PDB file of C-alpha atoms in Angstrom:
ATOM      1  CA  UNK A  22      12.244 -17.369   3.661  1.00  0.00           C
ATOM      2  CA  UNK A  23       8.947 -17.338   5.518  1.00  0.00           C
ATOM      3  CA  UNK A  24       6.046 -14.876   5.467  1.00  0.00           C
ATOM      4  CA  UNK A  25       4.745 -14.834   9.038  1.00  0.00           C
ATOM      5  CA  UNK A  26       2.376 -11.860   9.145  1.00  0.00           C
ATOM      6  CA  UNK A  27       0.591  -9.310   7.009  1.00  0.00           C
ATOM      7  CA  UNK A  28      -0.676  -6.434   9.133  1.00  0.00           C
ATOM      8  CA  UNK A  29      -1.465  -2.719   8.755  1.00  0.00           C
ATOM      9  CA  UNK A  30       0.129   0.282  10.465  1.00  0.00           C
ATOM     10  CA  UNK A  31      -1.631   3.442  11.730  1.00  0.00           C
ATOM     11  CA  UNK A  32      -1.334   5.039   8.269  1.00  0.00           C
ATOM     12  CA  UNK A  33      -3.146   2.085   6.686  1.00  0.00           C
ATOM     13  CA  UNK A  34      -0.066   0.741   4.909  1.00  0.00           C
ATOM     14  CA  UNK A  35       0.599  -2.993   4.875  1.00  0.00           C
ATOM     15  CA  UNK A  36       3.411  -4.300   7.054  1.00  0.00           C
ATOM     16  CA  UNK A  37       4.814  -7.636   5.859  1.00  0.00           C
ATOM     17  CA  UNK A  38       7.111  -9.633   8.097  1.00  0.00           C
ATOM     18  CA  UNK A  39       8.686 -13.028   8.460  1.00  0.00           C
ATOM     19  CA  UNK A  40      11.851 -15.005   8.971  1.00  0.00           C
ATOM     20  CA  UNK A  41      14.847 -15.853   6.792  1.00  0.00           C
ATOM     21  CA  UNK A  42      18.491 -16.664   7.425  1.00  0.00           C
ATOM     22  CA  UNK A  43      20.256 -13.805   9.236  1.00  0.00           C
ATOM     23  CA  UNK A  44      21.509 -11.202   6.751  1.00  0.00           C
ATOM     24  CA  UNK A  45      19.467 -12.655   3.857  1.00  0.00           C
ATOM     25  CA  UNK A  46      18.633 -10.202   1.061  1.00  0.00           C
ATOM     26  CA  UNK A  47      14.967 -10.403   0.102  1.00  0.00           C
ATOM     27  CA  UNK A  48      13.003  -9.091  -2.870  1.00  0.00           C
ATOM     28  CA  UNK A  49       9.327  -8.477  -2.060  1.00  0.00           C
ATOM     29  CA  UNK A  50       6.554  -8.651  -4.669  1.00  0.00           C
ATOM     30  CA  UNK A  51       2.827  -7.851  -4.510  1.00  0.00           C
ATOM     31  CA  UNK A  52       0.770  -9.473  -7.254  1.00  0.00           C
ATOM     32  CA  UNK A  53       4.042 -10.294  -9.081  1.00  0.00           C
ATOM     33  CA  UNK A  54       5.050  -6.607  -9.191  1.00  0.00           C
ATOM     34  CA  UNK A  55       8.249  -5.539  -7.401  1.00  0.00           C
ATOM     35  CA  UNK A  56       7.446  -3.745  -4.137  1.00  0.00           C
ATOM     36  CA  UNK A  57      10.943  -3.394  -2.692  1.00  0.00           C
ATOM     37  CA  UNK A  58      13.720  -5.072  -0.753  1.00  0.00           C
ATOM     38  CA  UNK A  59      14.286  -6.138   2.832  1.00  0.00           C
ATOM     39  CA  UNK A  60      17.185  -7.668   4.748  1.00  0.00           C
ATOM     40  CA  UNK A  61      16.752 -10.149   7.591  1.00  0.00           C
ATOM     41  CA  UNK A  62      18.382  -9.004  10.821  1.00  0.00           C
ATOM     42  CA  UNK A  63      20.941 -11.106  12.689  1.00  0.00           C
ATOM     43  CA  UNK A  64      18.094 -13.018  14.394  1.00  0.00           C
ATOM     44  CA  UNK A  65      16.549 -13.859  11.009  1.00  0.00           C
ATOM     45  CA  UNK A  66      13.592 -11.462  11.310  1.00  0.00           C
ATOM     46  CA  UNK A  67      12.601  -9.209   8.416  1.00  0.00           C
ATOM     47  CA  UNK A  68       9.903  -6.560   7.976  1.00  0.00           C
ATOM     48  CA  UNK A  69       8.813  -4.541   4.953  1.00  0.00           C
ATOM     49  CA  UNK A  70       6.258  -1.763   4.418  1.00  0.00           C
ATOM     50  CA  UNK A  71       5.436  -0.955   0.774  1.00  0.00           C
ATOM     51  CA  UNK A  72       5.503   2.783   0.028  1.00  0.00           C
ATOM     52  CA  UNK A  73       2.040   2.648  -1.543  1.00  0.00           C
ATOM     53  CA  UNK A  74      -1.173   1.237  -0.101  1.00  0.00           C
ATOM     54  CA  UNK A  75      -2.314  -2.245  -1.065  1.00  0.00           C
ATOM     55  CA  UNK A  76      -6.011  -2.192  -1.963  1.00  0.00           C
ATOM     56  CA  UNK A  77      -8.311  -4.389   0.133  1.00  0.00           C
ATOM     57  CA  UNK A  78      -8.826  -7.886  -1.234  1.00  0.00           C
ATOM     58  CA  UNK A  79      -6.886 -11.032  -1.978  1.00  0.00           C
ATOM     59  CA  UNK A  80      -3.310 -10.465  -3.163  1.00  0.00           C
ATOM     60  CA  UNK A  81      -0.331 -12.683  -3.868  1.00  0.00           C
ATOM     61  CA  UNK A  82       2.643 -11.729  -1.686  1.00  0.00           C
ATOM     62  CA  UNK A  83       5.987 -13.235  -2.713  1.00  0.00           C
ATOM     63  CA  UNK A  84       9.390 -13.003  -1.061  1.00  0.00           C
ATOM     64  CA  UNK A  85      12.498 -14.180  -2.914  1.00  0.00           C
ATOM     65  CA  UNK A  86      15.737 -14.756  -1.017  1.00  0.00           C
ATOM     66  CA  UNK A  87      18.517 -13.817  -3.433  1.00  0.00           C
ATOM     67  CA  UNK A  88      22.304 -13.978  -3.555  1.00  0.00           C
ATOM     68  CA  UNK A  89      24.649 -11.054  -4.277  1.00  0.00           C
ATOM     69  CA  UNK A  90      23.986 -11.378  -8.026  1.00  0.00           C
ATOM     70  CA  UNK A  91      20.197 -11.392  -7.565  1.00  0.00           C
ATOM     71  CA  UNK A  92      19.796 -15.124  -8.270  1.00  0.00           C
ATOM     72  CA  UNK A  93      16.808 -16.608  -6.423  1.00  0.00           C
ATOM     73  CA  UNK A  94      17.910 -19.071  -3.732  1.00  0.00           C
ATOM     74  CA  UNK A  95      14.523 -19.670  -2.075  1.00  0.00           C
ATOM     75  CA  UNK A  96      10.966 -18.376  -2.286  1.00  0.00           C
ATOM     76  CA  UNK A  97       7.855 -17.982  -0.114  1.00  0.00           C
ATOM     77  CA  UNK A  98       4.450 -17.034  -1.463  1.00  0.00           C
ATOM     78  CA  UNK A  99       1.016 -16.471  -0.004  1.00  0.00           C
ATOM     79  CA  UNK A 100      -1.571 -17.572  -0.693  1.00  0.00           C
ATOM     80  CA  UNK A 101       0.193 -20.777  -1.655  1.00  0.00           C
ATOM     81  CA  UNK A 102      -0.534 -22.250  -5.033  1.00  0.00           C
ATOM     82  CA  UNK A 103      -2.788 -25.360  -4.793  1.00  0.00           C
TER      83      UNK A 103
END
């Protein structure tokens, strides 16, 4: 998966988006805490808005592409580890 953008909506909530294989199931984490799930559409685009606000500052955003059993197939993280 790929994390392409981190933006904010009119309510001040973060909007995370990116690309992954079409239909991919994705687990989203903020600072290594589960934030929710997203599914890439048929064009491979996904978007996710956490239900709670993310405080200003530097945060680690991680997206795991998983199979039906929840096994991690691929991962994207930002900021990237050195």
